Amino acid sequence: MVPQDPPTPVSHSLGQPKGPAIEESPETFFARFRAYTVEAHLFPEPWGSPVLEAMVQGQILYAFDRGAPPAPTGVVPMLLHGVVRQAKPLEGEAFLKREGASYRLGGRAIPLGEGFYLLQAPVPVVVYAEVPLPEEAEVLLWPPLMLFRE
């Protein structure tokens, strides 16, 4: 028998999931959270880019398209989703702002179960958090913000 080296421990860095999958497929995720869709105006998709520009309730957002290509233009129902990187209690009014490739937003966090929350910022976003969020939360999301559509 040939001696073997002990297994190398795997760190849980970005790109290596720590727990169960957050979604089964884009279609099932959209169906599960359909009640939280909002109407958005999608601008023409840049050639070959998976990032869409959308105007939602007066806010311009850039989000990774999780729908089947090609992306439509005009007004469509869509769902925004993000994974929480940092969270803390909200101090002040609800807000949404972009920080580089990430978004920071704050608002009322309504539990949806299994680590999901509806964060009622100026634009509603379904977020996933590994730790419970306070009732009024400020979160920094991991990039990218994701856009689900039919």
mmCIF file of N, CA and C in Angstrom, residues 2-125:
data_model
loop_
_atom_site.group_PDB
_atom_site.id
_atom_site.type_symbol
_atom_site.label_atom_id
_atom_site.label_comp_id
_atom_site.label_asym_id
_atom_site.label_seq_id
_atom_site.Cartn_x
_atom_site.Cartn_y
_atom_site.Cartn_z
ATOM 1 N N VAL A 2 0.550 2.208 -0.874
ATOM 2 C CA VAL A 2 1.325 3.436 -1.003
ATOM 3 C C VAL A 2 0.759 4.471 -0.045
ATOM 4 N N PRO A 3 1.623 5.096 0.782
ATOM 5 C CA PRO A 3 1.113 6.122 1.700
ATOM 6 C C PRO A 3 0.567 7.311 0.908
ATOM 7 N N GLN A 4 -0.487 7.907 1.415
ATOM 8 C CA GLN A 4 -1.099 9.071 0.759
ATOM 9 C C GLN A 4 -1.032 10.264 1.689
ATOM 10 N N ASP A 5 -0.928 11.437 1.056
ATOM 11 C CA ASP A 5 -0.943 12.669 1.838
ATOM 12 C C ASP A 5 -2.349 12.868 2.395
ATOM 13 N N PRO A 6 -2.457 13.492 3.570
ATOM 14 C CA PRO A 6 -3.796 13.785 4.101
ATOM 15 C C PRO A 6 -4.502 14.787 3.187
ATOM 16 N N PRO A 7 -5.825 14.760 3.158
ATOM 17 C CA PRO A 7 -6.545 15.702 2.306
ATOM 18 C C PRO A 7 -6.253 17.138 2.700
ATOM 19 N N THR A 8 -6.196 17.995 1.695
ATOM 20 C CA THR A 8 -5.965 19.418 1.929
ATOM 21 C C THR A 8 -7.287 20.067 2.303
ATOM 22 N N PRO A 9 -7.323 20.812 3.419
ATOM 23 C CA PRO A 9 -8.580 21.481 3.781
ATOM 24 C C PRO A 9 -8.941 22.518 2.726
ATOM 25 N N VAL A 10 -10.227 22.645 2.463
ATOM 26 C CA VAL A 10 -10.713 23.617 1.483
ATOM 27 C C VAL A 10 -11.294 24.791 2.241
ATOM 28 N N SER A 11 -10.780 25.986 1.939
ATOM 29 C CA SER A 11 -11.330 27.179 2.581
ATOM 30 C C SER A 11 -12.598 27.583 1.858
ATOM 31 N N HIS A 12 -13.465 28.278 2.546
ATOM 32 C CA HIS A 12 -14.715 28.746 1.957
ATOM 33 C C HIS A 12 -14.547 30.187 1.521
ATOM 34 N N SER A 13 -13.874 30.375 0.405
ATOM 35 C CA SER A 13 -13.715 31.713 -0.128
ATOM 36 C C SER A 13 -14.775 31.962 -1.183
ATOM 37 N N LEU A 14 -14.803 33.183 -1.692
ATOM 38 C CA LEU A 14 -15.758 33.550 -2.729
ATOM 39 C C LEU A 14 -15.665 32.558 -3.868
ATOM 40 N N GLY A 15 -16.800 32.071 -4.310
ATOM 41 C CA GLY A 15 -16.823 31.113 -5.409
ATOM 42 C C GLY A 15 -16.918 29.679 -4.939
ATOM 43 N N GLN A 16 -16.762 29.439 -3.642
ATOM 44 C CA GLN A 16 -16.869 28.094 -3.100
ATOM 45 C C GLN A 16 -18.046 28.076 -2.130
ATOM 46 N N PRO A 17 -19.150 27.442 -2.523
ATOM 47 C CA PRO A 17 -20.343 27.476 -1.672
ATOM 48 C C PRO A 17 -20.104 26.860 -0.310
ATOM 49 N N LYS A 18 -20.697 27.501 0.716
ATOM 50 C CA LYS A 18 -20.573 27.008 2.080
ATOM 51 C C LYS A 18 -21.739 26.118 2.473
ATOM 52 N N GLY A 19 -22.883 26.343 1.899
ATOM 53 C CA GLY A 19 -24.067 25.619 2.311
ATOM 54 C C GLY A 19 -24.853 25.125 1.114
ATOM 55 N N PRO A 20 -26.152 24.910 1.308
ATOM 56 C CA PRO A 20 -26.989 24.413 0.216
ATOM 57 C C PRO A 20 -27.124 25.462 -0.887
ATOM 58 N N ALA A 21 -27.458 25.010 -2.078
ATOM 59 C CA ALA A 21 -27.651 25.916 -3.205
ATOM 60 C C ALA A 21 -28.794 26.881 -2.905
ATOM 61 N N ILE A 22 -28.639 28.127 -3.314
ATOM 62 C CA ILE A 22 -29.652 29.148 -3.071
ATOM 63 C C ILE A 22 -30.817 28.991 -4.041
ATOM 64 N N GLU A 23 -30.524 28.512 -5.235
ATOM 65 C CA GLU A 23 -31.588 28.335 -6.220
ATOM 66 C C GLU A 23 -31.412 27.024 -6.955
ATOM 67 N N GLU A 24 -32.528 26.459 -7.382
ATOM 68 C CA GLU A 24 -32.508 25.223 -8.160
ATOM 69 C C GLU A 24 -32.291 25.541 -9.633
ATOM 70 N N SER A 25 -32.992 26.561 -10.120
ATOM 71 C CA SER A 25 -32.848 27.043 -11.488
ATOM 72 C C SER A 25 -33.416 28.450 -11.528
ATOM 73 N N PRO A 26 -33.046 29.246 -12.542
ATOM 74 C CA PRO A 26 -33.629 30.590 -12.635
ATOM 75 C C PRO A 26 -35.156 30.560 -12.729
ATOM 76 N N GLU A 27 -35.694 29.585 -13.439
ATOM 77 C CA GLU A 27 -37.143 29.500 -13.606
ATOM 78 C C GLU A 27 -37.853 29.203 -12.284
ATOM 79 N N THR A 28 -37.329 28.258 -11.505
ATOM 80 C CA THR A 28 -37.974 27.925 -10.232
ATOM 81 C C THR A 28 -37.797 29.054 -9.214
ATOM 82 N N PHE A 29 -36.656 29.739 -9.258
ATOM 83 C CA PHE A 29 -36.436 30.870 -8.356
ATOM 84 C C PHE A 29 -37.448 31.972 -8.659
ATOM 85 N N PHE A 30 -37.607 32.293 -9.946
ATOM 86 C CA PHE A 30 -38.569 33.322 -10.349
ATOM 87 C C PHE A 30 -39.976 32.919 -9.922
ATOM 88 N N ALA A 31 -40.347 31.672 -10.140
ATOM 89 C CA ALA A 31 -41.684 31.190 -9.771
ATOM 90 C C ALA A 31 -41.895 31.270 -8.253
ATOM 91 N N ARG A 32 -40.873 30.914 -7.485
ATOM 92 C CA ARG A 32 -40.986 30.914 -6.026
ATOM 93 C C ARG A 32 -41.238 32.318 -5.470
ATOM 94 N N PHE A 33 -40.570 33.320 -6.058
ATOM 95 C CA PHE A 33 -40.654 34.685 -5.537
ATOM 96 C C PHE A 33 -41.427 35.633 -6.454
ATOM 97 N N ARG A 34 -42.254 35.074 -7.333
ATOM 98 C CA ARG A 34 -43.022 35.864 -8.306
ATOM 99 C C ARG A 34 -43.825 36.984 -7.646
ATOM 100 N N ALA A 35 -44.309 36.772 -6.444
ATOM 101 C CA ALA A 35 -45.128 37.774 -5.757
ATOM 102 C C ALA A 35 -44.366 39.077 -5.512
ATOM 103 N N TYR A 36 -43.040 39.053 -5.621
ATOM 104 C CA TYR A 36 -42.221 40.235 -5.315
ATOM 105 C C TYR A 36 -41.647 40.877 -6.577
ATOM 106 N N THR A 37 -42.235 40.564 -7.723
ATOM 107 C CA THR A 37 -41.770 41.187 -8.965
ATOM 108 C C THR A 37 -42.222 42.642 -9.007
ATOM 109 N N VAL A 38 -41.486 43.415 -9.771
ATOM 110 C CA VAL A 38 -41.830 44.810 -10.030
ATOM 111 C C VAL A 38 -41.709 45.040 -11.530
ATOM 112 N N GLU A 39 -42.385 46.053 -12.016
ATOM 113 C CA GLU A 39 -42.252 46.392 -13.419
ATOM 114 C C GLU A 39 -41.013 47.250 -13.592
ATOM 115 N N ALA A 40 -40.248 46.910 -14.613
ATOM 116 C CA ALA A 40 -39.030 47.644 -14.907
ATOM 117 C C ALA A 40 -38.943 47.878 -16.406
ATOM 118 N N HIS A 41 -38.306 48.952 -16.771
ATOM 119 C CA HIS A 41 -38.021 49.202 -18.184
ATOM 120 C C HIS A 41 -36.610 48.685 -18.448
ATOM 121 N N LEU A 42 -36.508 47.676 -19.315
ATOM 122 C CA LEU A 42 -35.196 47.142 -19.686
ATOM 123 C C LEU A 42 -34.722 47.852 -20.939
ATOM 124 N N PHE A 43 -33.500 48.330 -20.909
ATOM 125 C CA PHE A 43 -32.894 48.985 -22.055
ATOM 126 C C PHE A 43 -32.265 47.927 -22.953
ATOM 127 N N PRO A 44 -31.990 48.253 -24.214
ATOM 128 C CA PRO A 44 -31.403 47.248 -25.112
ATOM 129 C C PRO A 44 -30.138 46.628 -24.524
ATOM 130 N N GLU A 45 -30.028 45.327 -24.684
ATOM 131 C CA GLU A 45 -28.905 44.550 -24.158
ATOM 132 C C GLU A 45 -27.644 44.855 -24.968
ATOM 133 N N PRO A 46 -26.555 45.234 -24.301
ATOM 134 C CA PRO A 46 -25.307 45.401 -25.039
ATOM 135 C C PRO A 46 -24.881 44.064 -25.643
ATOM 136 N N TRP A 47 -24.391 44.086 -26.859
ATOM 137 C CA TRP A 47 -24.024 42.870 -27.578
ATOM 138 C C TRP A 47 -23.097 42.001 -26.733
ATOM 139 N N GLY A 48 -23.549 40.782 -26.424
ATOM 140 C CA GLY A 48 -22.717 39.820 -25.713
ATOM 141 C C GLY A 48 -22.581 40.047 -24.221
ATOM 142 N N SER A 49 -23.220 41.060 -23.680
ATOM 143 C CA SER A 49 -23.089 41.339 -22.249
ATOM 144 C C SER A 49 -24.218 40.681 -21.463
ATOM 145 N N PRO A 50 -23.901 40.026 -20.345
ATOM 146 C CA PRO A 50 -24.956 39.458 -19.499
ATOM 147 C C PRO A 50 -25.539 40.485 -18.525
ATOM 148 N N VAL A 51 -25.029 41.722 -18.557
ATOM 149 C CA VAL A 51 -25.489 42.753 -17.642
ATOM 150 C C VAL A 51 -26.530 43.626 -18.346
ATOM 151 N N LEU A 52 -27.673 43.770 -17.693
ATOM 152 C CA LEU A 52 -28.746 44.595 -18.238
ATOM 153 C C LEU A 52 -28.855 45.895 -17.457
ATOM 154 N N GLU A 53 -29.278 46.925 -18.156
ATOM 155 C CA GLU A 53 -29.581 48.206 -17.533
ATOM 156 C C GLU A 53 -31.098 48.284 -17.412
ATOM 157 N N ALA A 54 -31.577 48.564 -16.223
ATOM 158 C CA ALA A 54 -33.014 48.607 -15.979
ATOM 159 C C ALA A 54 -33.370 49.858 -15.188
ATOM 160 N N MET A 55 -34.519 50.448 -15.523
ATOM 161 C CA MET A 55 -35.039 51.542 -14.725
ATOM 162 C C MET A 55 -36.206 50.977 -13.919
ATOM 163 N N VAL A 56 -36.046 51.022 -12.595
ATOM 164 C CA VAL A 56 -37.035 50.458 -11.678
ATOM 165 C C VAL A 56 -37.434 51.549 -10.694
ATOM 166 N N GLN A 57 -38.692 51.926 -10.722
ATOM 167 C CA GLN A 57 -39.213 52.941 -9.804
ATOM 168 C C GLN A 57 -38.305 54.175 -9.760
ATOM 169 N N GLY A 58 -37.881 54.622 -10.928
ATOM 170 C CA GLY A 58 -37.064 55.829 -11.036
ATOM 171 C C GLY A 58 -35.580 55.628 -10.777
ATOM 172 N N GLN A 59 -35.160 54.422 -10.453
ATOM 173 C CA GLN A 59 -33.745 54.113 -10.183
ATOM 174 C C GLN A 59 -33.151 53.369 -11.381
ATOM 175 N N ILE A 60 -31.951 53.727 -11.804
ATOM 176 C CA ILE A 60 -31.230 52.984 -12.842
ATOM 177 C C ILE A 60 -30.354 51.961 -12.140
ATOM 178 N N LEU A 61 -30.519 50.694 -12.508
ATOM 179 C CA LEU A 61 -29.756 49.600 -11.907
ATOM 180 C C LEU A 61 -29.073 48.797 -13.000
ATOM 181 N N TYR A 62 -27.971 48.179 -12.644
ATOM 182 C CA TYR A 62 -27.260 47.264 -13.530
ATOM 183 C C TYR A 62 -27.265 45.902 -12.857
ATOM 184 N N ALA A 63 -27.786 44.905 -13.557
ATOM 185 C CA ALA A 63 -27.945 43.596 -12.936
ATOM 186 C C ALA A 63 -27.618 42.489 -13.934
ATOM 187 N N PHE A 64 -27.137 41.384 -13.393
ATOM 188 C CA PHE A 64 -26.800 40.195 -14.180
ATOM 189 C C PHE A 64 -28.100 39.519 -14.599
ATOM 190 N N ASP A 65 -28.279 39.336 -15.899
ATOM 191 C CA ASP A 65 -29.514 38.772 -16.443
ATOM 192 C C ASP A 65 -29.559 37.269 -16.227
ATOM 193 N N ARG A 66 -30.596 36.780 -15.513
ATOM 194 C CA ARG A 66 -30.765 35.352 -15.268
ATOM 195 C C ARG A 66 -31.851 34.746 -16.140
ATOM 196 N N GLY A 67 -32.380 35.523 -17.094
ATOM 197 C CA GLY A 67 -33.409 35.018 -17.999
ATOM 198 C C GLY A 67 -32.805 34.448 -19.262
ATOM 199 N N ALA A 68 -33.646 33.761 -20.036
ATOM 200 C CA ALA A 68 -33.194 33.179 -21.301
ATOM 201 C C ALA A 68 -32.949 34.290 -22.321
ATOM 202 N N PRO A 69 -31.876 34.164 -23.112
ATOM 203 C CA PRO A 69 -31.622 35.185 -24.131
ATOM 204 C C PRO A 69 -32.593 35.030 -25.291
ATOM 205 N N PRO A 70 -32.813 36.077 -26.032
ATOM 206 C CA PRO A 70 -32.352 37.439 -25.816
ATOM 207 C C PRO A 70 -33.238 38.158 -24.801
ATOM 208 N N ALA A 71 -32.686 39.165 -24.168
ATOM 209 C CA ALA A 71 -33.454 39.947 -23.207
ATOM 210 C C ALA A 71 -34.408 40.867 -23.961
ATOM 211 N N PRO A 72 -35.645 40.974 -23.487
ATOM 212 C CA PRO A 72 -36.578 41.898 -24.128
ATOM 213 C C PRO A 72 -36.213 43.338 -23.786
ATOM 214 N N THR A 73 -36.773 44.265 -24.512
ATOM 215 C CA THR A 73 -36.651 45.676 -24.156
ATOM 216 C C THR A 73 -38.040 46.193 -23.829
ATOM 217 N N GLY A 74 -38.088 47.261 -23.093
ATOM 218 C CA GLY A 74 -39.363 47.826 -22.694
ATOM 219 C C GLY A 74 -39.745 47.380 -21.301
ATOM 220 N N VAL A 75 -41.012 47.540 -20.963
ATOM 221 C CA VAL A 75 -41.497 47.255 -19.613
ATOM 222 C C VAL A 75 -41.783 45.766 -19.462
ATOM 223 N N VAL A 76 -41.154 45.165 -18.447
ATOM 224 C CA VAL A 76 -41.335 43.742 -18.160
ATOM 225 C C VAL A 76 -41.396 43.536 -16.639
ATOM 226 N N PRO A 77 -42.099 42.482 -16.183
ATOM 227 C CA PRO A 77 -42.037 42.144 -14.760
ATOM 228 C C PRO A 77 -40.700 41.458 -14.475
ATOM 229 N N MET A 78 -40.054 41.867 -13.417
ATOM 230 C CA MET A 78 -38.776 41.249 -13.072
ATOM 231 C C MET A 78 -38.592 41.241 -11.573
ATOM 232 N N LEU A 79 -37.637 40.427 -11.147
ATOM 233 C CA LEU A 79 -37.339 40.216 -9.743
ATOM 234 C C LEU A 79 -35.854 40.472 -9.541
ATOM 235 N N LEU A 80 -35.523 41.284 -8.554
ATOM 236 C CA LEU A 80 -34.119 41.531 -8.217
ATOM 237 C C LEU A 80 -33.737 40.657 -7.033
ATOM 238 N N HIS A 81 -32.501 40.126 -7.093
ATOM 239 C CA HIS A 81 -32.028 39.246 -6.025
ATOM 240 C C HIS A 81 -30.556 39.528 -5.758
ATOM 241 N N GLY A 82 -30.196 39.492 -4.483
ATOM 242 C CA GLY A 82 -28.806 39.670 -4.092
ATOM 243 C C GLY A 82 -28.481 38.813 -2.884
ATOM 244 N N VAL A 83 -27.185 38.548 -2.714
ATOM 245 C CA VAL A 83 -26.695 37.772 -1.569
ATOM 246 C C VAL A 83 -25.974 38.741 -0.634
ATOM 247 N N VAL A 84 -26.365 38.704 0.630
ATOM 248 C CA VAL A 84 -25.845 39.642 1.620
ATOM 249 C C VAL A 84 -24.399 39.300 1.975
ATOM 250 N N ARG A 85 -23.550 40.311 1.867
ATOM 251 C CA ARG A 85 -22.143 40.194 2.257
ATOM 252 C C ARG A 85 -21.940 40.730 3.679
ATOM 253 N N GLN A 86 -22.568 41.867 3.977
ATOM 254 C CA GLN A 86 -22.496 42.486 5.305
ATOM 255 C C GLN A 86 -23.880 43.013 5.646
ATOM 256 N N ALA A 87 -24.209 42.987 6.936
ATOM 257 C CA ALA A 87 -25.507 43.504 7.377
ATOM 258 C C ALA A 87 -25.356 44.188 8.721
ATOM 259 N N LYS A 88 -26.175 45.200 8.922
ATOM 260 C CA LYS A 88 -26.226 45.885 10.205
ATOM 261 C C LYS A 88 -27.576 46.568 10.316
ATOM 262 N N PRO A 89 -27.958 47.017 11.520
ATOM 263 C CA PRO A 89 -29.228 47.737 11.658
ATOM 264 C C PRO A 89 -29.208 49.037 10.848
ATOM 265 N N LEU A 90 -30.323 49.364 10.254
ATOM 266 C CA LEU A 90 -30.453 50.585 9.461
ATOM 267 C C LEU A 90 -30.545 51.788 10.370
ATOM 268 N N GLU A 91 -29.764 52.798 10.056
ATOM 269 C CA GLU A 91 -29.827 54.066 10.777
ATOM 270 C C GLU A 91 -30.304 55.111 9.775
ATOM 271 N N GLY A 92 -31.555 55.506 9.869
ATOM 272 C CA GLY A 92 -32.072 56.510 8.947
ATOM 273 C C GLY A 92 -33.100 55.932 7.995
ATOM 274 N N GLU A 93 -33.229 56.593 6.851
ATOM 275 C CA GLU A 93 -34.244 56.267 5.853
ATOM 276 C C GLU A 93 -33.787 55.135 4.930
ATOM 277 N N ALA A 94 -34.765 54.506 4.270
ATOM 278 C CA ALA A 94 -34.466 53.480 3.263
ATOM 279 C C ALA A 94 -33.670 54.123 2.131
ATOM 280 N N PHE A 95 -32.732 53.356 1.551
ATOM 281 C CA PHE A 95 -31.889 53.892 0.480
ATOM 282 C C PHE A 95 -31.374 52.759 -0.390
ATOM 283 N N LEU A 96 -30.832 53.135 -1.529
ATOM 284 C CA LEU A 96 -30.177 52.214 -2.447
ATOM 285 C C LEU A 96 -29.082 52.988 -3.150
ATOM 286 N N LYS A 97 -27.858 52.445 -3.146
ATOM 287 C CA LYS A 97 -26.777 53.095 -3.877
ATOM 288 C C LYS A 97 -25.787 52.041 -4.358
ATOM 289 N N ARG A 98 -25.123 52.377 -5.437
ATOM 290 C CA ARG A 98 -24.129 51.475 -6.008
ATOM 291 C C ARG A 98 -22.769 51.850 -5.450
ATOM 292 N N GLU A 99 -21.983 50.818 -5.112
ATOM 293 C CA GLU A 99 -20.604 50.997 -4.649
ATOM 294 C C GLU A 99 -19.736 50.091 -5.506
ATOM 295 N N GLY A 100 -19.184 50.642 -6.590
ATOM 296 C CA GLY A 100 -18.410 49.828 -7.524
ATOM 297 C C GLY A 100 -19.324 48.804 -8.169
ATOM 298 N N ALA A 101 -18.975 47.530 -8.055
ATOM 299 C CA ALA A 101 -19.793 46.456 -8.630
ATOM 300 C C ALA A 101 -20.867 45.971 -7.659
ATOM 301 N N SER A 102 -20.901 46.527 -6.455
ATOM 302 C CA SER A 102 -21.847 46.094 -5.423
ATOM 303 C C SER A 102 -22.944 47.131 -5.221
ATOM 304 N N TYR A 103 -23.990 46.703 -4.544
ATOM 305 C CA TYR A 103 -25.048 47.613 -4.124
ATOM 306 C C TYR A 103 -25.158 47.569 -2.613
ATOM 307 N N ARG A 104 -25.377 48.751 -2.032
ATOM 308 C CA ARG A 104 -25.676 48.879 -0.601
ATOM 309 C C ARG A 104 -27.099 49.420 -0.531
ATOM 310 N N LEU A 105 -27.928 48.771 0.277
ATOM 311 C CA LEU A 105 -29.295 49.223 0.394
ATOM 312 C C LEU A 105 -29.798 49.013 1.801
ATOM 313 N N GLY A 106 -30.810 49.780 2.131
ATOM 314 C CA GLY A 106 -31.387 49.677 3.450
ATOM 315 C C GLY A 106 -32.880 49.832 3.388
ATOM 316 N N GLY A 107 -33.553 49.154 4.291
ATOM 317 C CA GLY A 107 -35.002 49.230 4.367
ATOM 318 C C GLY A 107 -35.535 48.181 5.320
ATOM 319 N N ARG A 108 -36.825 48.008 5.291
ATOM 320 C CA ARG A 108 -37.483 47.012 6.140
ATOM 321 C C ARG A 108 -37.203 45.624 5.578
ATOM 322 N N ALA A 109 -36.793 44.699 6.441
ATOM 323 C CA ALA A 109 -36.488 43.321 6.036
ATOM 324 C C ALA A 109 -37.621 42.406 6.483
ATOM 325 N N ILE A 110 -38.339 41.854 5.502
ATOM 326 C CA ILE A 110 -39.455 40.965 5.795
ATOM 327 C C ILE A 110 -39.003 39.528 5.561
ATOM 328 N N PRO A 111 -38.993 38.688 6.605
ATOM 329 C CA PRO A 111 -38.548 37.300 6.437
ATOM 330 C C PRO A 111 -39.466 36.528 5.488
ATOM 331 N N LEU A 112 -38.848 35.785 4.568
ATOM 332 C CA LEU A 112 -39.576 34.938 3.623
ATOM 333 C C LEU A 112 -39.303 33.462 3.883
ATOM 334 N N GLY A 113 -38.414 33.164 4.817
ATOM 335 C CA GLY A 113 -38.082 31.780 5.150
ATOM 336 C C GLY A 113 -36.797 31.317 4.500
ATOM 337 N N GLU A 114 -36.128 30.386 5.159
ATOM 338 C CA GLU A 114 -34.913 29.738 4.665
ATOM 339 C C GLU A 114 -33.792 30.722 4.337
ATOM 340 N N GLY A 115 -33.693 31.819 5.097
ATOM 341 C CA GLY A 115 -32.631 32.795 4.896
ATOM 342 C C GLY A 115 -32.954 33.886 3.890
ATOM 343 N N PHE A 116 -34.143 33.846 3.301
ATOM 344 C CA PHE A 116 -34.541 34.861 2.326
ATOM 345 C C PHE A 116 -35.356 35.952 3.006
ATOM 346 N N TYR A 117 -35.177 37.183 2.522
ATOM 347 C CA TYR A 117 -35.900 38.345 3.016
ATOM 348 C C TYR A 117 -36.302 39.201 1.827
ATOM 349 N N LEU A 118 -37.408 39.911 1.975
ATOM 350 C CA LEU A 118 -37.740 40.971 1.040
ATOM 351 C C LEU A 118 -37.252 42.240 1.694
ATOM 352 N N LEU A 119 -36.266 42.876 1.090
ATOM 353 C CA LEU A 119 -35.733 44.125 1.621
ATOM 354 C C LEU A 119 -36.449 45.259 0.901
ATOM 355 N N GLN A 120 -37.266 45.982 1.644
ATOM 356 C CA GLN A 120 -38.061 47.056 1.062
ATOM 357 C C GLN A 120 -37.270 48.352 1.088
ATOM 358 N N ALA A 121 -36.342 48.447 0.169
ATOM 359 C CA ALA A 121 -35.565 49.659 -0.057
ATOM 360 C C ALA A 121 -36.358 50.488 -1.079
ATOM 361 N N PRO A 122 -35.792 51.553 -1.637
ATOM 362 C CA PRO A 122 -36.519 52.266 -2.687
ATOM 363 C C PRO A 122 -36.944 51.345 -3.834
ATOM 364 N N VAL A 123 -36.231 50.246 -4.007
ATOM 365 C CA VAL A 123 -36.585 49.198 -4.966
ATOM 366 C C VAL A 123 -36.604 47.895 -4.169
ATOM 367 N N PRO A 124 -37.690 47.108 -4.231
ATOM 368 C CA PRO A 124 -37.716 45.856 -3.463
ATOM 369 C C PRO A 124 -36.733 44.827 -4.032
ATOM 370 N N VAL A 125 -35.958 44.210 -3.147
ATOM 371 C CA VAL A 125 -34.961 43.223 -3.545
ATOM 372 C C VAL A 125 -35.103 42.006 -2.630
#
